């Protein structure tokens, strides 16, 4: 007898969730980018807050800049609040741990997070990662070498990374003319290169590729789960980049490298050299068999996904 309302997109709506607002209205990457949308973010937050006050339970999913203040405010009003996919306080902003400790429960998707958060009094439970449950579906049978490009899902990410990825693709084809490219790309972006375009099926692009070039984030983790080597890119405005350098405390930026504690996937942050990355892509295609055992370790770390059962246990009176 659950009724769901929330901030989300088409997939959530298809599962029967009433959308209070569309997440695309406030999806941003970086500090400077967020400042430009403060007005719109504030209006959406107010709509979500009002709907949450009429609800029995508030489930915050990721997106800590928006969700964590909202969760703390609702807890002050006596609402039951559970956080899923916790803020990465181990990477930056450790002060947020005190806010998480006020909530009814925190479901974490990386095994090391449970002990870390519990040591600060947070009711944390490791529930596995949802990406483990899925597998990509190959889109086609490629040529000798297929390289996939995933510039991200947010407008800011695509705008910054797509031109860079085009230059990387040109460099790869210059070195290895028989390569085939597949891009996961919104339809309003022209694709001025001989390549397959796919919209909204990033996991399938990864599954179809021998190597992928991806925006830092979930796609890098999905690449490891699909046993597809990846080169990881990250680009922000210069202001956001300098702020990030001051606050982020991790050695690596991509989840596979963080989980394994080593640089399995090459990472390029802010200053991206197309020629160097093209060479790395070709090297990774030759080293795939060597990397597979390490990528399989990540799948073992993140299984099983028991998030739904844990959520019900946390909210049960």
mmCIF file of C-alpha atoms in Angstrom:
data_model
loop_
_atom_site.group_PDB
_atom_site.id
_atom_site.type_symbol
_atom_site.label_atom_id
_atom_site.label_comp_id
_atom_site.label_asym_id
_atom_site.label_seq_id
_atom_site.Cartn_x
_atom_site.Cartn_y
_atom_site.Cartn_z
ATOM 1 C CA UNK A 1 0.000 0.000 0.000
ATOM 2 C CA UNK A 2 2.861 2.398 -0.704
ATOM 3 C CA UNK A 3 2.248 5.610 -2.625
ATOM 4 C CA UNK A 4 5.313 7.318 -4.075
ATOM 5 C CA UNK A 5 5.989 10.967 -4.915
ATOM 6 C CA UNK A 6 9.320 12.396 -5.812
ATOM 7 C CA UNK A 7 11.867 14.362 -7.761
ATOM 8 C CA UNK A 8 12.919 12.296 -10.775
ATOM 9 C CA UNK A 9 12.617 11.602 -14.474
ATOM 10 C CA UNK A 10 10.810 9.472 -17.019
ATOM 11 C CA UNK A 11 12.022 6.126 -15.657
ATOM 12 C CA UNK A 12 10.805 6.893 -12.141
ATOM 13 C CA UNK A 13 7.465 8.070 -13.515
ATOM 14 C CA UNK A 14 7.155 4.809 -15.470
ATOM 15 C CA UNK A 15 7.419 2.929 -12.159
ATOM 16 C CA UNK A 16 4.367 4.778 -10.827
ATOM 17 C CA UNK A 17 6.031 7.666 -8.990
ATOM 18 C CA UNK A 18 4.168 10.973 -9.100
ATOM 19 C CA UNK A 19 6.725 13.593 -10.155
ATOM 20 C CA UNK A 20 6.761 16.703 -8.006
ATOM 21 C CA UNK A 21 9.443 18.108 -10.332
ATOM 22 C CA UNK A 22 11.854 16.846 -13.000
ATOM 23 C CA UNK A 23 15.421 16.293 -11.842
ATOM 24 C CA UNK A 24 16.783 17.710 -15.115
ATOM 25 C CA UNK A 25 15.705 21.184 -13.994
ATOM 26 C CA UNK A 26 18.353 21.223 -11.258
ATOM 27 C CA UNK A 27 21.011 18.693 -12.356
ATOM 28 C CA UNK A 28 24.360 20.510 -12.331
ATOM 29 C CA UNK A 29 28.057 19.680 -11.922
ATOM 30 C CA UNK A 30 30.365 22.040 -10.035
ATOM 31 C CA UNK A 31 30.131 24.910 -7.569
ATOM 32 C CA UNK A 32 30.004 27.767 -10.090
ATOM 33 C CA UNK A 33 27.404 25.940 -12.175
ATOM 34 C CA UNK A 34 25.186 25.439 -9.111
ATOM 35 C CA UNK A 35 25.317 29.155 -8.263
ATOM 36 C CA UNK A 36 23.776 30.026 -11.635
ATOM 37 C CA UNK A 37 20.703 27.904 -10.854
ATOM 38 C CA UNK A 38 20.158 28.802 -7.213
ATOM 39 C CA UNK A 39 16.777 30.402 -7.902
ATOM 40 C CA UNK A 40 15.369 27.397 -9.739
ATOM 41 C CA UNK A 41 16.872 24.955 -7.221
ATOM 42 C CA UNK A 42 15.221 26.888 -4.367
ATOM 43 C CA UNK A 43 11.789 26.719 -6.014
ATOM 44 C CA UNK A 44 12.062 22.969 -6.649
ATOM 45 C CA UNK A 45 13.285 22.388 -3.095
ATOM 46 C CA UNK A 46 10.233 24.187 -1.716
ATOM 47 C CA UNK A 47 7.885 22.020 -3.815
ATOM 48 C CA UNK A 48 9.588 18.820 -2.694
ATOM 49 C CA UNK A 49 9.599 19.952 0.957
ATOM 50 C CA UNK A 50 5.855 20.654 0.932
ATOM 51 C CA UNK A 51 5.086 17.239 -0.575
ATOM 52 C CA UNK A 52 7.446 15.491 1.841
ATOM 53 C CA UNK A 53 5.706 17.137 4.813
ATOM 54 C CA UNK A 54 2.487 15.428 3.681
ATOM 55 C CA UNK A 55 4.245 12.046 3.478
ATOM 56 C CA UNK A 56 5.083 9.425 6.099
ATOM 57 C CA UNK A 57 8.681 8.765 5.059
ATOM 58 C CA UNK A 58 11.258 10.751 3.114
ATOM 59 C CA UNK A 59 13.780 8.692 1.122
ATOM 60 C CA UNK A 60 16.707 10.859 0.011
ATOM 61 C CA UNK A 61 18.600 9.337 -2.922
ATOM 62 C CA UNK A 62 22.148 10.631 -3.538
ATOM 63 C CA UNK A 63 22.364 14.329 -4.668
ATOM 64 C CA UNK A 64 23.599 15.606 -1.259
ATOM 65 C CA UNK A 65 23.741 19.326 -2.102
ATOM 66 C CA UNK A 66 19.969 19.221 -2.546
ATOM 67 C CA UNK A 67 18.890 16.273 -0.419
ATOM 68 C CA UNK A 68 20.954 16.534 2.764
ATOM 69 C CA UNK A 69 19.684 19.964 3.928
ATOM 70 C CA UNK A 70 16.172 18.832 3.003
ATOM 71 C CA UNK A 71 16.559 15.618 5.009
ATOM 72 C CA UNK A 72 17.814 17.473 8.087
ATOM 73 C CA UNK A 73 14.977 20.018 7.870
ATOM 74 C CA UNK A 74 12.349 17.277 7.621
ATOM 75 C CA UNK A 75 13.888 15.439 10.573
ATOM 76 C CA UNK A 76 13.512 18.586 12.672
ATOM 77 C CA UNK A 77 9.767 18.404 11.942
ATOM 78 C CA UNK A 78 9.677 14.816 13.174
ATOM 79 C CA UNK A 79 9.557 13.098 9.790
ATOM 80 C CA UNK A 80 11.106 9.674 9.315
ATOM 81 C CA UNK A 81 14.077 10.070 6.992
ATOM 82 C CA UNK A 82 16.284 7.465 5.321
ATOM 83 C CA UNK A 83 19.234 8.338 3.079
ATOM 84 C CA UNK A 84 20.234 6.027 0.211
ATOM 85 C CA UNK A 85 23.630 6.345 -1.499
ATOM 86 C CA UNK A 86 25.199 8.541 1.145
ATOM 87 C CA UNK A 87 27.253 11.693 0.528
ATOM 88 C CA UNK A 88 30.913 10.789 0.001
ATOM 89 C CA UNK A 89 32.001 12.348 3.284
ATOM 90 C CA UNK A 90 35.143 10.207 3.223
ATOM 91 C CA UNK A 91 36.265 12.228 0.168
ATOM 92 C CA UNK A 92 35.287 15.738 1.277
ATOM 93 C CA UNK A 93 32.992 17.577 3.671
ATOM 94 C CA UNK A 94 33.391 15.282 6.684
ATOM 95 C CA UNK A 95 31.367 17.773 8.739
ATOM 96 C CA UNK A 96 28.256 16.373 7.001
ATOM 97 C CA UNK A 97 28.591 13.211 9.103
ATOM 98 C CA UNK A 98 26.919 15.029 12.006
ATOM 99 C CA UNK A 99 23.872 15.645 9.804
ATOM 100 C CA UNK A 100 23.690 12.003 8.710
ATOM 101 C CA UNK A 101 23.790 10.914 12.360
ATOM 102 C CA UNK A 102 20.437 12.675 12.960
ATOM 103 C CA UNK A 103 18.607 10.505 10.417
ATOM 104 C CA UNK A 104 16.710 7.237 10.948
ATOM 105 C CA UNK A 105 19.050 5.276 8.717
ATOM 106 C CA UNK A 106 21.637 5.572 5.966
ATOM 107 C CA UNK A 107 21.925 2.871 3.286
ATOM 108 C CA UNK A 108 25.409 2.874 1.767
ATOM 109 C CA UNK A 109 26.500 1.247 -1.490
ATOM 110 C CA UNK A 110 30.225 0.808 -0.806
ATOM 111 C CA UNK A 111 31.380 -1.657 1.883
ATOM 112 C CA UNK A 112 33.988 0.606 3.514
ATOM 113 C CA UNK A 113 31.368 3.326 4.116
ATOM 114 C CA UNK A 114 29.446 1.374 6.760
ATOM 115 C CA UNK A 115 32.305 1.135 9.259
ATOM 116 C CA UNK A 116 33.443 4.690 8.565
ATOM 117 C CA UNK A 117 29.980 6.180 9.195
ATOM 118 C CA UNK A 118 29.192 3.951 12.178
ATOM 119 C CA UNK A 119 32.357 5.202 13.872
ATOM 120 C CA UNK A 120 30.700 8.638 13.865
ATOM 121 C CA UNK A 121 27.378 7.409 15.246
ATOM 122 C CA UNK A 122 25.524 7.090 11.931
ATOM 123 C CA UNK A 123 22.999 4.221 11.637
ATOM 124 C CA UNK A 124 24.618 2.997 8.431
ATOM 125 C CA UNK A 125 23.901 -0.269 6.613
ATOM 126 C CA UNK A 126 25.799 -1.588 3.577
ATOM 127 C CA UNK A 127 23.173 -2.772 1.078
ATOM 128 C CA UNK A 128 25.215 -3.449 -2.063
ATOM 129 C CA UNK A 129 25.201 -1.372 -5.224
ATOM 130 C CA UNK A 130 22.149 -1.299 -7.541
ATOM 131 C CA UNK A 131 24.332 -1.284 -10.664
ATOM 132 C CA UNK A 132 25.384 -4.873 -9.902
ATOM 133 C CA UNK A 133 21.882 -6.135 -10.751
ATOM 134 C CA UNK A 134 22.028 -5.035 -14.363
ATOM 135 C CA UNK A 135 23.856 -6.067 -17.514
ATOM 136 C CA UNK A 136 24.178 -4.123 -20.734
ATOM 137 C CA UNK A 137 22.781 -5.507 -23.978
ATOM 138 C CA UNK A 138 25.221 -5.438 -26.901
ATOM 139 C CA UNK A 139 23.922 -3.135 -29.624
ATOM 140 C CA UNK A 140 25.770 -4.701 -32.550
ATOM 141 C CA UNK A 141 28.729 -6.848 -33.497
ATOM 142 C CA UNK A 142 31.575 -4.389 -33.936
ATOM 143 C CA UNK A 143 34.701 -4.418 -36.058
ATOM 144 C CA UNK A 144 38.182 -5.262 -34.809
ATOM 145 C CA UNK A 145 37.997 -2.464 -32.251
ATOM 146 C CA UNK A 146 34.931 -0.624 -30.926
ATOM 147 C CA UNK A 147 35.392 2.423 -28.701
ATOM 148 C CA UNK A 148 32.440 3.888 -26.804
ATOM 149 C CA UNK A 149 32.096 7.487 -25.627
ATOM 150 C CA UNK A 150 29.854 8.545 -22.733
ATOM 151 C CA UNK A 151 30.131 12.301 -22.040
ATOM 152 C CA UNK A 152 27.641 12.152 -19.141
ATOM 153 C CA UNK A 153 23.970 12.781 -18.482
ATOM 154 C CA UNK A 154 24.002 16.391 -17.272
ATOM 155 C CA UNK A 155 23.996 19.269 -19.724
ATOM 156 C CA UNK A 156 27.154 20.811 -18.218
ATOM 157 C CA UNK A 157 29.051 17.530 -18.503
ATOM 158 C CA UNK A 158 28.092 16.949 -22.122
ATOM 159 C CA UNK A 159 28.869 20.530 -23.107
ATOM 160 C CA UNK A 160 32.373 20.326 -21.656
ATOM 161 C CA UNK A 161 33.328 16.746 -22.499
ATOM 162 C CA UNK A 162 31.725 16.031 -25.882
ATOM 163 C CA UNK A 163 34.059 18.351 -27.906
ATOM 164 C CA UNK A 164 37.050 16.834 -26.142
ATOM 165 C CA UNK A 165 35.820 13.329 -26.895
ATOM 166 C CA UNK A 166 35.444 14.204 -30.581
ATOM 167 C CA UNK A 167 39.107 15.254 -30.672
ATOM 168 C CA UNK A 168 40.083 12.001 -28.940
ATOM 169 C CA UNK A 169 38.081 10.006 -31.506
ATOM 170 C CA UNK A 170 39.831 11.768 -34.392
ATOM 171 C CA UNK A 171 43.216 10.933 -32.840
ATOM 172 C CA UNK A 172 42.272 7.264 -32.379
ATOM 173 C CA UNK A 173 41.112 6.982 -35.989
ATOM 174 C CA UNK A 174 44.294 8.661 -37.209
ATOM 175 C CA UNK A 175 46.351 5.963 -35.450
ATOM 176 C CA UNK A 176 43.943 3.056 -36.030
ATOM 177 C CA UNK A 177 41.659 3.665 -39.063
ATOM 178 C CA UNK A 178 39.677 0.413 -38.662
ATOM 179 C CA UNK A 179 38.131 1.510 -35.360
ATOM 180 C CA UNK A 180 34.364 1.848 -34.898
ATOM 181 C CA UNK A 181 32.878 4.468 -32.560
ATOM 182 C CA UNK A 182 29.607 4.511 -30.635
ATOM 183 C CA UNK A 183 28.431 7.607 -28.726
ATOM 184 C CA UNK A 184 25.811 7.813 -25.988
ATOM 185 C CA UNK A 185 24.579 11.311 -26.773
ATOM 186 C CA UNK A 186 21.438 13.481 -26.512
ATOM 187 C CA UNK A 187 19.725 13.911 -29.863
ATOM 188 C CA UNK A 188 20.168 17.703 -29.938
ATOM 189 C CA UNK A 189 23.948 17.339 -30.298
ATOM 190 C CA UNK A 190 25.151 16.915 -33.903
ATOM 191 C CA UNK A 191 27.680 14.117 -34.373
ATOM 192 C CA UNK A 192 30.224 15.304 -36.981
ATOM 193 C CA UNK A 193 32.089 12.012 -37.220
ATOM 194 C CA UNK A 194 31.394 8.550 -38.648
ATOM 195 C CA UNK A 195 29.939 6.845 -35.572
ATOM 196 C CA UNK A 196 26.878 5.109 -34.170
ATOM 197 C CA UNK A 197 24.698 7.350 -31.992
ATOM 198 C CA UNK A 198 22.642 5.941 -29.109
ATOM 199 C CA UNK A 199 20.473 7.970 -26.745
ATOM 200 C CA UNK A 200 19.906 6.984 -23.134
ATOM 201 C CA UNK A 201 21.478 3.502 -23.289
ATOM 202 C CA UNK A 202 24.870 4.107 -21.774
ATOM 203 C CA UNK A 203 25.170 0.659 -20.207
ATOM 204 C CA UNK A 204 24.495 -0.942 -23.606
ATOM 205 C CA UNK A 205 27.181 1.254 -25.187
ATOM 206 C CA UNK A 206 29.654 0.032 -22.565
ATOM 207 C CA UNK A 207 28.665 -3.588 -23.159
ATOM 208 C CA UNK A 208 29.148 -3.143 -26.923
ATOM 209 C CA UNK A 209 32.623 -1.603 -26.645
ATOM 210 C CA UNK A 210 36.132 -2.940 -26.233
ATOM 211 C CA UNK A 211 37.173 0.255 -24.446
ATOM 212 C CA UNK A 212 35.169 3.299 -23.332
ATOM 213 C CA UNK A 213 35.961 6.936 -22.647
ATOM 214 C CA UNK A 214 33.580 8.112 -19.924
ATOM 215 C CA UNK A 215 32.688 11.038 -17.701
ATOM 216 C CA UNK A 216 33.688 10.395 -14.111
ATOM 217 C CA UNK A 217 30.758 8.990 -12.160
ATOM 218 C CA UNK A 218 28.496 5.969 -12.392
ATOM 219 C CA UNK A 219 29.581 5.171 -15.970
ATOM 220 C CA UNK A 220 33.109 4.366 -14.793
ATOM 221 C CA UNK A 221 31.711 1.934 -12.234
ATOM 222 C CA UNK A 222 29.398 0.391 -14.837
ATOM 223 C CA UNK A 223 32.390 -0.084 -17.145
ATOM 224 C CA UNK A 224 34.141 -2.118 -14.457
ATOM 225 C CA UNK A 225 30.993 -4.191 -13.879
ATOM 226 C CA UNK A 226 30.763 -4.869 -17.633
ATOM 227 C CA UNK A 227 34.489 -5.764 -17.635
ATOM 228 C CA UNK A 228 35.169 -3.023 -20.177
ATOM 229 C CA UNK A 229 38.375 -0.992 -19.628
ATOM 230 C CA UNK A 230 37.806 2.759 -19.403
ATOM 231 C CA UNK A 231 39.560 6.095 -19.570
ATOM 232 C CA UNK A 232 37.881 8.521 -17.157
ATOM 233 C CA UNK A 233 37.512 12.256 -17.835
ATOM 234 C CA UNK A 234 36.423 15.076 -15.547
ATOM 235 C CA UNK A 235 36.102 18.754 -16.469
ATOM 236 C CA UNK A 236 34.616 21.751 -14.638
ATOM 237 C CA UNK A 237 34.791 25.512 -14.869
ATOM 238 C CA UNK A 238 38.161 26.830 -13.669
ATOM 239 C CA UNK A 239 36.575 28.255 -10.491
ATOM 240 C CA UNK A 240 34.932 24.928 -9.614
ATOM 241 C CA UNK A 241 38.160 23.110 -10.426
ATOM 242 C CA UNK A 242 40.238 25.212 -8.013
ATOM 243 C CA UNK A 243 37.638 24.897 -5.248
ATOM 244 C CA UNK A 244 37.541 21.133 -5.817
ATOM 245 C CA UNK A 245 41.311 20.874 -5.463
ATOM 246 C CA UNK A 246 41.044 22.488 -2.033
ATOM 247 C CA UNK A 247 38.279 20.291 -0.630
ATOM 248 C CA UNK A 248 38.616 16.837 -2.249
ATOM 249 C CA UNK A 249 40.931 14.555 -0.281
ATOM 250 C CA UNK A 250 41.011 11.343 -2.356
ATOM 251 C CA UNK A 251 43.931 10.229 -4.513
ATOM 252 C CA UNK A 252 41.636 8.987 -7.311
ATOM 253 C CA UNK A 253 38.421 10.421 -8.785
ATOM 254 C CA UNK A 254 36.829 7.312 -10.344
ATOM 255 C CA UNK A 255 34.990 4.767 -8.234
ATOM 256 C CA UNK A 256 36.802 1.683 -9.609
ATOM 257 C CA UNK A 257 40.180 3.175 -8.689
ATOM 258 C CA UNK A 258 38.917 4.260 -5.263
ATOM 259 C CA UNK A 259 37.497 0.807 -4.521
ATOM 260 C CA UNK A 260 40.638 -1.025 -5.643
ATOM 261 C CA UNK A 261 43.045 1.509 -4.175
ATOM 262 C CA UNK A 262 45.043 1.747 -7.401
ATOM 263 C CA UNK A 263 44.942 3.437 -10.796
ATOM 264 C CA UNK A 264 43.397 0.645 -12.863
ATOM 265 C CA UNK A 265 41.600 3.116 -15.153
ATOM 266 C CA UNK A 266 43.552 6.164 -16.423
ATOM 267 C CA UNK A 267 42.109 9.435 -15.129
ATOM 268 C CA UNK A 268 42.306 12.881 -16.719
ATOM 269 C CA UNK A 269 41.039 15.843 -14.750
ATOM 270 C CA UNK A 270 40.449 19.284 -16.305
ATOM 271 C CA UNK A 271 43.430 19.370 -18.676
ATOM 272 C CA UNK A 272 42.752 16.697 -21.283
ATOM 273 C CA UNK A 273 45.312 15.719 -23.929
ATOM 274 C CA UNK A 274 43.578 13.954 -26.882
ATOM 275 C CA UNK A 275 46.733 12.349 -28.251
ATOM 276 C CA UNK A 276 47.744 10.884 -24.920
ATOM 277 C CA UNK A 277 44.245 9.538 -24.282
ATOM 278 C CA UNK A 278 44.065 8.021 -27.776
ATOM 279 C CA UNK A 279 47.240 6.060 -27.022
ATOM 280 C CA UNK A 280 45.831 4.958 -23.657
ATOM 281 C CA UNK A 281 42.639 3.702 -25.308
ATOM 282 C CA UNK A 282 44.624 1.521 -27.704
ATOM 283 C CA UNK A 283 46.846 0.245 -24.884
ATOM 284 C CA UNK A 284 43.814 -0.671 -22.773
ATOM 285 C CA UNK A 285 42.322 -2.647 -25.655
ATOM 286 C CA UNK A 286 45.438 -4.830 -25.617
ATOM 287 C CA UNK A 287 45.490 -5.165 -21.807
ATOM 288 C CA UNK A 288 41.843 -6.130 -21.280
ATOM 289 C CA UNK A 289 42.536 -9.750 -20.254
ATOM 290 C CA UNK A 290 45.025 -8.500 -17.668
ATOM 291 C CA UNK A 291 42.444 -6.096 -16.176
ATOM 292 C CA UNK A 292 39.441 -8.454 -16.071
ATOM 293 C CA UNK A 293 40.330 -10.096 -12.701
ATOM 294 C CA UNK A 294 40.586 -6.664 -11.063
ATOM 295 C CA UNK A 295 37.262 -5.548 -12.521
ATOM 296 C CA UNK A 296 35.608 -8.751 -11.264
ATOM 297 C CA UNK A 297 36.797 -7.960 -7.752
ATOM 298 C CA UNK A 298 34.636 -4.836 -7.858
ATOM 299 C CA UNK A 299 31.512 -6.864 -8.668
ATOM 300 C CA UNK A 300 32.284 -9.171 -5.736
ATOM 301 C CA UNK A 301 32.731 -6.175 -3.415
ATOM 302 C CA UNK A 302 29.388 -4.591 -4.283
ATOM 303 C CA UNK A 303 27.059 -7.640 -4.223
ATOM 304 C CA UNK A 304 24.321 -8.275 -3.260
ATOM 305 C CA UNK A 305 21.779 -5.447 -3.554
ATOM 306 C CA UNK A 306 19.391 -5.646 -0.577
ATOM 307 C CA UNK A 307 18.395 -1.983 -0.515
ATOM 308 C CA UNK A 308 14.618 -2.457 -0.798
ATOM 309 C CA UNK A 309 14.458 -4.983 2.043
ATOM 310 C CA UNK A 310 16.697 -2.821 4.235
ATOM 311 C CA UNK A 311 14.557 0.259 3.590
ATOM 312 C CA UNK A 312 11.427 -1.539 4.746
ATOM 313 C CA UNK A 313 13.256 -2.737 7.879
ATOM 314 C CA UNK A 314 14.430 0.810 8.680
ATOM 315 C CA UNK A 315 10.964 2.368 8.415
ATOM 316 C CA UNK A 316 9.052 -0.415 10.157
ATOM 317 C CA UNK A 317 7.530 0.889 13.406
#
